[in-house]
Amino acid sequence: MSDKKAQLTVDGIDGTIEMPVLSGTVGPDVVDVSSLTGKGLFTYDPGFVSTAACESKITYIDGAKGVLLHRGYPIEQLAKSSDYLETCYLLMNGELPNAEQKKDYVSSIMNHTMVHESLVNFFKGFRYDAHPMAMMCGVVGALASFYHDSLDITDPEHRKVSADRLIAKMPTLAAMCYKHSKGQPFMYPDNSLSYAENFLHMMFGNPCEASKIDPVVAKAMDIIFLLHADHEQNASTSTVRLAGSSGANPFACISSGIAALWGPAHGGANEAVLDMLQEIGDESRIDEFVKRAKDKDDPFRLMGFGHRVYKNFDPRSRVMQGICDEVLGAMGAENDPLLKIAKKLERIALEDEYFVEKKLYPNVDFYSGIIMKAIGIPTDMFTVIFATGRTAGWIAHWDEMISNPYKIGRPRQLYTGYTQRDYMPLNQR
């Protein structure tokens, strides 16, 4: 805490209200407004865009400078030198593991990759054309019914086991969603494979032959998981924390995060990129749609460009840009019509004065959408992939909150409805 104070003068209230100003290790100072309630005042901040609802040591973002740090480590360094499971360990434990710790952690995760056979019955209850996110919401929440042995949220060991189970089982459940939609048999995990390889094996493999996994694709998949592992206090992470503040079990909390992520303004953004490419349809129509995007009176928007948080280049998209080219080359997908549209849009966004001036650079959703399309992942699975990677961040934030003193979330409101009025009997209305 700093020695600085903020002072507020309000008409109708005598004197000046003095509030502490808190300083983090980096980033803007924060005014502690908790004393306002005693004065009969609340703050009004739609979308909580100016409100720090918690204290955290996990992730820091400086959107103006295009900086994303996990426990102090730049995302570019992690993407270049680390892998997804090591990043999960970092998010959960605060430090990078040594060789023995990483070996033990990876072993622990891989030992939890299978799901209970009874969970197969849950999938049988879904229509074949159910959206994969609808299935994920249901089956992840249902995990709580299988693991009564680790639901004491006050027990650090229970929290660790639950975290390992969630991180381990999400790729299995994601692949099961896909297989169910295709009417194909579920694939058991193969723990001799890496995390990303195992997912691709369960997603695209079949019991009739050995899985053939392209190392370029496996690397891209691991980096997609890593780049989506955490992103500070976004809508879904805040939802997980809010649900957790009630004392709900971790499986229910992660399910709530999946529900929040499902929205097109959040996790559905990379799905919207492919929808946009399909709407454009042909390279010959790109100029037409770019012109529409520049017209403030036209409702059309180019999806996958710019970011609410980053007012500069999204640091994750720089990593994705190189991976995208590698995957397109490995898959021989350079001539795919939609991907050709995407690459031309990318060139326009990086060179056109309008996009450069407004800093509408291609973001992580743009590149991840292209990569997953090239790999053969259907559009409605994109957000499921996002949820699989983000589970590490969700559970890390949940554990951080539960490990420290916390209060149940209870936002206030600015009431604009009727004042008190008397009930009128039905025959008098």
XYZ file of C-alpha atoms in Angstrom:
429
model
C 0.000 0.000 0.000
C 1.283 3.462 -0.824
C 0.988 6.546 1.378
C -1.066 8.298 -1.292
C -4.683 9.218 -0.654
C -7.572 10.059 -2.973
C -10.137 12.650 -1.930
C -13.716 12.811 -3.083
C -16.155 15.660 -2.593
C -19.860 14.843 -3.074
C -22.730 17.336 -3.047
C -24.918 16.748 -0.016
C -22.187 15.090 2.056
C -20.238 17.217 4.534
C -16.501 17.210 4.264
C -14.184 15.287 1.969
C -14.120 11.508 1.729
C -10.564 10.227 1.918
C -9.687 6.861 0.371
C -6.403 4.904 0.318
C -4.538 4.522 -2.970
C -3.041 1.056 -3.433
C -0.012 0.307 -5.587
C 0.783 -3.009 -7.206
C 4.246 -4.178 -8.277
C 3.501 -2.805 -11.750
C 0.522 -1.142 -13.433
C -1.797 1.722 -12.484
C -2.580 2.596 -8.870
C -5.969 1.586 -7.498
C -8.300 3.673 -5.352
C -9.805 1.647 -2.496
C -13.471 2.714 -2.596
C -14.723 0.190 -0.020
C -15.351 2.964 2.538
C -17.935 4.621 0.281
C -20.640 2.144 1.283
C -20.583 3.538 4.800
C -21.335 6.940 3.321
C -24.344 5.596 1.412
C -22.517 5.668 -1.921
C -21.599 3.072 -4.556
C -19.396 3.469 -7.609
C -20.952 3.063 -11.050
C -18.770 1.189 -13.554
C -20.674 -0.759 -16.278
C -18.633 -3.722 -17.432
C -16.237 -3.216 -14.484
C -13.763 -1.674 -16.938
C -12.321 0.634 -14.249
C -12.730 -1.677 -11.262
C -10.174 -4.010 -9.701
C -12.325 -6.714 -8.106
C -9.422 -8.724 -6.721
C -5.708 -8.838 -6.013
C -3.714 -11.341 -8.066
C -0.115 -12.422 -8.655
C -0.771 -14.580 -11.715
C -0.958 -12.515 -14.923
C -0.257 -8.917 -15.871
C -1.310 -7.139 -19.077
C -0.236 -3.721 -20.334
C -2.515 -3.258 -23.309
C -0.978 0.042 -24.409
C 2.463 -1.538 -24.757
C 1.324 -4.970 -25.936
C 2.727 -6.762 -22.869
C 1.459 -10.065 -21.422
C 3.312 -11.601 -18.458
C 2.599 -14.891 -16.672
C 4.148 -14.727 -13.196
C 6.520 -12.130 -14.665
C 7.567 -14.137 -17.725
C 6.786 -12.587 -21.154
C 4.399 -14.706 -23.202
C 6.809 -14.602 -26.157
C 9.538 -16.310 -24.094
C 7.164 -18.976 -22.801
C 5.854 -19.692 -26.306
C 9.387 -19.981 -27.667
C 11.036 -22.039 -24.929
C 8.355 -23.570 -22.701
C 5.351 -25.816 -23.345
C 1.748 -25.880 -22.196
C 2.097 -28.159 -19.157
C 5.151 -26.291 -17.877
C 3.139 -23.069 -18.215
C 0.280 -24.714 -16.296
C 2.728 -25.524 -13.498
C 3.947 -21.927 -13.537
C 0.412 -20.514 -13.306
C -0.521 -22.860 -10.475
C 2.688 -22.687 -8.432
C 4.212 -19.296 -9.154
C 7.576 -20.586 -10.373
C 8.874 -22.642 -13.275
C 9.578 -26.263 -12.295
C 12.999 -27.849 -12.188
C 13.511 -31.043 -14.207
C 12.279 -33.373 -11.463
C 9.265 -31.199 -10.625
C 8.261 -31.019 -14.279
C 8.593 -34.787 -14.692
C 6.408 -35.386 -11.623
C 3.842 -32.810 -12.749
C 3.547 -34.180 -16.273
C 3.203 -37.690 -14.816
C 0.456 -36.508 -12.464
C -1.473 -34.874 -15.327
C -1.148 -37.893 -17.601
C -2.365 -40.191 -14.819
C -5.671 -38.292 -14.808
C -6.417 -38.190 -18.553
C -9.081 -40.919 -18.564
C -12.677 -40.177 -17.625
C -15.113 -42.467 -15.852
C -16.847 -44.848 -18.252
C -20.219 -43.712 -16.921
C -19.538 -40.309 -18.463
C -20.125 -41.919 -21.856
C -23.805 -42.092 -20.902
C -23.908 -38.310 -20.581
C -22.898 -37.956 -24.224
C -25.570 -40.433 -25.281
C -28.139 -37.958 -23.958
C -26.995 -35.207 -26.334
C -28.246 -34.888 -29.909
C -25.610 -35.609 -32.536
C -25.783 -31.972 -33.667
C -25.551 -30.421 -30.190
C -23.065 -27.561 -30.004
C -19.824 -28.833 -28.439
C -19.833 -25.992 -25.891
C -23.280 -27.066 -24.712
C -21.878 -30.534 -24.097
C -18.771 -29.165 -22.372
C -20.850 -27.075 -19.962
C -22.771 -30.163 -18.943
C -20.050 -32.789 -18.695
C -17.493 -30.604 -16.895
C -20.050 -29.652 -14.252
C -20.992 -33.329 -13.987
C -17.417 -34.266 -13.019
C -18.282 -33.162 -9.479
C -20.615 -36.153 -9.239
C -17.670 -38.521 -9.778
C -15.040 -37.073 -7.454
C -16.502 -36.735 -3.970
C -13.056 -37.575 -2.605
C -11.566 -34.187 -3.510
C -14.286 -31.563 -3.106
C -13.159 -30.030 0.185
C -12.103 -26.620 -1.128
C -10.421 -25.770 2.206
C -7.950 -28.642 1.726
C -4.915 -27.609 -0.415
C -4.346 -31.211 -1.502
C -7.960 -31.542 -2.662
C -7.582 -28.339 -4.661
C -4.383 -29.647 -6.272
C -5.962 -32.986 -7.224
C -9.016 -31.221 -8.679
C -6.781 -28.870 -10.667
C -4.776 -31.783 -12.086
C -7.949 -33.648 -12.981
C -9.462 -30.692 -14.790
C -6.338 -29.858 -16.800
C -5.879 -33.547 -17.657
C -9.455 -34.380 -18.607
C -10.363 -31.319 -20.665
C -8.671 -32.599 -23.878
C -10.363 -35.972 -23.388
C -13.778 -34.370 -22.988
C -13.167 -31.971 -25.886
C -12.305 -34.864 -28.188
C -15.372 -36.774 -26.985
C -17.560 -33.808 -27.990
C -16.142 -33.990 -31.498
C -16.409 -37.769 -31.782
C -20.023 -37.687 -30.602
C -20.931 -35.200 -33.343
C -19.330 -37.494 -35.933
C -20.849 -40.722 -34.621
C -17.358 -42.128 -34.186
C -16.089 -44.236 -31.268
C -14.386 -42.392 -28.434
C -10.630 -42.784 -28.312
C -8.900 -43.595 -25.034
C -5.954 -41.352 -24.175
C -2.451 -42.603 -24.916
C -0.215 -41.446 -22.076
C 2.952 -42.127 -24.062
C 2.093 -39.009 -26.077
C 2.531 -35.374 -25.129
C -0.471 -33.309 -24.010
C -1.077 -31.833 -27.469
C -0.305 -35.093 -29.290
C -2.745 -36.918 -27.036
C -5.487 -34.448 -27.863
C -4.904 -34.834 -31.608
C -4.842 -38.621 -31.186
C -8.204 -38.603 -29.389
C -9.652 -36.035 -31.798
C -8.672 -37.538 -35.138
C -7.563 -41.096 -34.357
C -9.640 -44.242 -34.738
C -9.379 -47.738 -33.209
C -8.592 -49.333 -36.583
C -5.124 -47.900 -37.053
C -2.288 -46.149 -35.259
C -2.531 -42.384 -35.015
C -0.195 -40.402 -37.262
C 0.502 -37.023 -35.715
C 2.428 -34.373 -37.615
C 4.995 -32.800 -35.232
C 4.372 -29.352 -36.761
C 0.669 -29.671 -36.007
C 1.344 -30.985 -32.484
C 3.651 -28.032 -31.800
C 1.030 -25.601 -33.102
C -1.650 -27.212 -30.939
C 0.533 -26.967 -27.833
C 1.230 -23.290 -28.531
C -2.481 -22.601 -29.063
C -3.161 -24.108 -25.628
C -0.266 -22.130 -24.115
C -1.265 -18.781 -25.619
C -4.810 -19.204 -24.306
C -3.766 -20.459 -20.845
C -4.607 -17.218 -19.041
C -5.491 -13.622 -19.798
C -5.978 -11.921 -16.447
C -9.465 -10.816 -15.275
C -11.474 -11.388 -18.459
C -15.188 -12.221 -18.481
C -14.825 -15.994 -18.040
C -12.076 -15.785 -15.394
C -14.104 -13.228 -13.454
C -17.086 -15.579 -13.734
C -15.042 -18.457 -12.298
C -13.923 -16.266 -9.403
C -17.469 -15.018 -8.763
C -18.876 -18.559 -8.767
C -16.009 -19.706 -6.554
C -16.663 -16.916 -4.064
C -19.871 -18.713 -3.075
C -17.870 -21.809 -2.083
C -18.955 -23.797 -5.142
C -16.851 -26.811 -6.103
C -14.137 -26.314 -8.756
C -15.908 -28.365 -11.436
C -19.021 -26.182 -11.169
C -16.845 -23.054 -11.251
C -14.997 -24.135 -14.404
C -18.334 -25.032 -15.997
C -19.495 -21.473 -15.311
C -16.342 -20.193 -17.006
C -17.104 -22.340 -20.051
C -20.590 -20.819 -20.218
C -19.148 -17.286 -20.142
C -16.513 -18.170 -22.731
C -19.192 -19.454 -25.104
C -20.361 -15.925 -25.933
C -19.322 -14.569 -29.345
C -17.847 -11.446 -27.734
C -15.411 -13.624 -25.774
C -14.366 -17.155 -26.712
C -16.471 -17.268 -29.842
C -14.310 -14.638 -31.542
C -12.159 -17.107 -33.499
C -15.318 -18.889 -34.628
C -16.605 -15.505 -35.820
C -13.432 -15.095 -37.903
C -14.261 -18.179 -39.973
C -17.899 -17.100 -40.270
C -16.662 -13.773 -41.641
C -14.345 -15.458 -44.154
C -17.253 -17.583 -45.343
C -19.408 -14.462 -45.682
C -16.746 -12.808 -47.856
C -16.594 -16.020 -49.852
C -14.120 -15.043 -52.568
C -10.924 -13.001 -52.874
C -12.602 -10.794 -55.483
C -14.981 -9.466 -52.786
C -12.327 -8.507 -50.223
C -12.101 -4.857 -51.295
C -15.886 -4.574 -51.015
C -15.868 -5.849 -47.430
C -12.838 -3.794 -46.409
C -14.678 -0.699 -47.683
C -17.709 -1.693 -45.632
C -15.520 -2.186 -42.549
C -14.265 1.390 -42.894
C -17.816 2.748 -43.113
C -18.923 3.638 -39.591
C -22.569 3.481 -40.688
C -22.250 -0.099 -41.965
C -22.853 -2.787 -39.304
C -20.284 -5.111 -40.905
C -17.074 -5.584 -38.898
C -13.890 -7.406 -39.777
C -13.523 -10.057 -37.062
C -10.110 -10.953 -35.688
C -8.637 -7.450 -35.948
C -7.847 -5.246 -32.974
C -8.465 -6.164 -29.339
C -10.379 -4.613 -26.468
C -7.361 -4.838 -24.158
C -4.427 -4.353 -26.536
C -4.070 -0.902 -28.064
C -0.946 -2.181 -29.751
C -0.057 -5.517 -31.360
C -1.439 -8.477 -29.392
C 1.826 -10.189 -28.299
C 0.231 -13.603 -28.742
C -0.582 -12.885 -32.380
C 3.092 -12.294 -33.193
C 3.791 -15.856 -32.062
C 0.750 -17.208 -33.903
C 1.733 -15.471 -37.136
C 4.874 -17.600 -37.536
C 3.138 -20.802 -36.448
C 0.340 -20.134 -38.924
C 2.735 -20.102 -41.872
C 4.374 -23.333 -40.672
C 1.048 -25.145 -40.344
C -0.274 -23.990 -43.718
C 2.912 -25.278 -45.309
C 2.836 -28.608 -43.474
C -0.833 -29.196 -44.310
C -0.528 -28.049 -47.922
C -3.393 -25.667 -47.259
C -1.986 -22.546 -48.924
C -4.556 -22.781 -51.709
C -7.619 -23.307 -49.513
C -10.042 -20.542 -50.681
C -10.919 -19.322 -47.178
C -7.308 -19.345 -46.049
C -6.267 -17.374 -49.128
C -8.879 -14.749 -48.194
C -7.481 -14.695 -44.658
C -3.889 -14.189 -45.781
C -4.896 -11.337 -48.112
C -6.855 -9.688 -45.294
C -3.779 -10.030 -43.100
C -1.650 -8.181 -45.668
C -4.238 -5.398 -45.948
C -4.469 -4.974 -42.165
C -0.686 -4.708 -41.832
C -0.267 -2.243 -44.705
C -3.492 -0.235 -45.101
C -3.204 3.225 -43.525
C -6.711 2.996 -42.019
C -5.983 -0.219 -40.115
C -2.461 0.819 -39.089
C -3.642 4.214 -37.798
C -6.410 2.624 -35.736
C -4.078 -0.220 -34.623
C -6.450 -2.852 -36.003
C -3.777 -5.516 -36.197
C -4.637 -9.204 -36.671
C -5.158 -10.666 -33.192
C -4.713 -14.125 -31.702
C -8.253 -15.147 -32.692
C -7.526 -14.392 -36.340
C -4.475 -16.637 -36.521
C -5.776 -19.404 -34.264
C -8.909 -19.624 -36.401
C -6.823 -20.024 -39.560
C -4.589 -22.655 -37.938
C -7.454 -24.740 -36.617
C -9.232 -24.561 -39.969
C -6.062 -25.851 -41.651
C -5.702 -28.671 -39.110
C -9.248 -29.802 -39.835
C -10.924 -28.747 -36.606
C -14.545 -27.723 -37.310
C -15.562 -24.176 -36.512
C -17.941 -25.073 -33.687
C -15.020 -26.763 -31.864
C -12.873 -23.617 -31.795
C -14.237 -22.325 -28.483
C -13.866 -25.796 -26.960
C -10.152 -25.665 -27.813
C -10.011 -22.227 -26.195
C -11.694 -23.595 -23.051
C -9.261 -26.499 -22.901
C -6.284 -24.158 -22.863
C -7.895 -21.590 -20.551
C -8.732 -24.182 -17.874
C -5.227 -23.750 -16.432
C -5.787 -20.035 -15.879
C -9.289 -20.511 -14.528
C -8.241 -23.073 -11.949
C -5.139 -21.052 -10.986
C -7.269 -17.969 -10.279
C -9.839 -20.061 -8.412
C -7.099 -21.628 -6.265
C -5.468 -18.242 -5.611
C -8.792 -16.839 -4.403
C -9.668 -19.830 -2.204
C -6.142 -19.859 -0.714
C -6.564 -16.328 0.645
C -9.261 -14.485 2.601
C -12.110 -13.632 0.236
C -15.675 -12.374 0.235
C -18.652 -13.624 -1.724
C -19.115 -11.455 -4.789
C -22.023 -9.043 -4.477
C -21.989 -6.229 -7.079
C -24.240 -3.206 -6.518
C -26.574 -1.501 -8.967
C -27.936 1.855 -10.007
C -31.671 1.275 -9.616
C -33.826 3.089 -12.210
C -37.141 1.253 -11.794
C -40.343 2.279 -10.047
C -40.310 3.646 -6.522
C -42.624 1.946 -4.034
C -46.261 1.669 -5.187
C -49.366 -0.117 -3.924
C -50.745 -3.330 -5.326
C -54.016 -2.930 -7.244
C -56.516 -5.836 -7.266
C -57.017 -7.560 -10.594
C -60.597 -6.338 -11.075
C -59.464 -2.718 -10.735
C -56.716 -2.771 -13.375
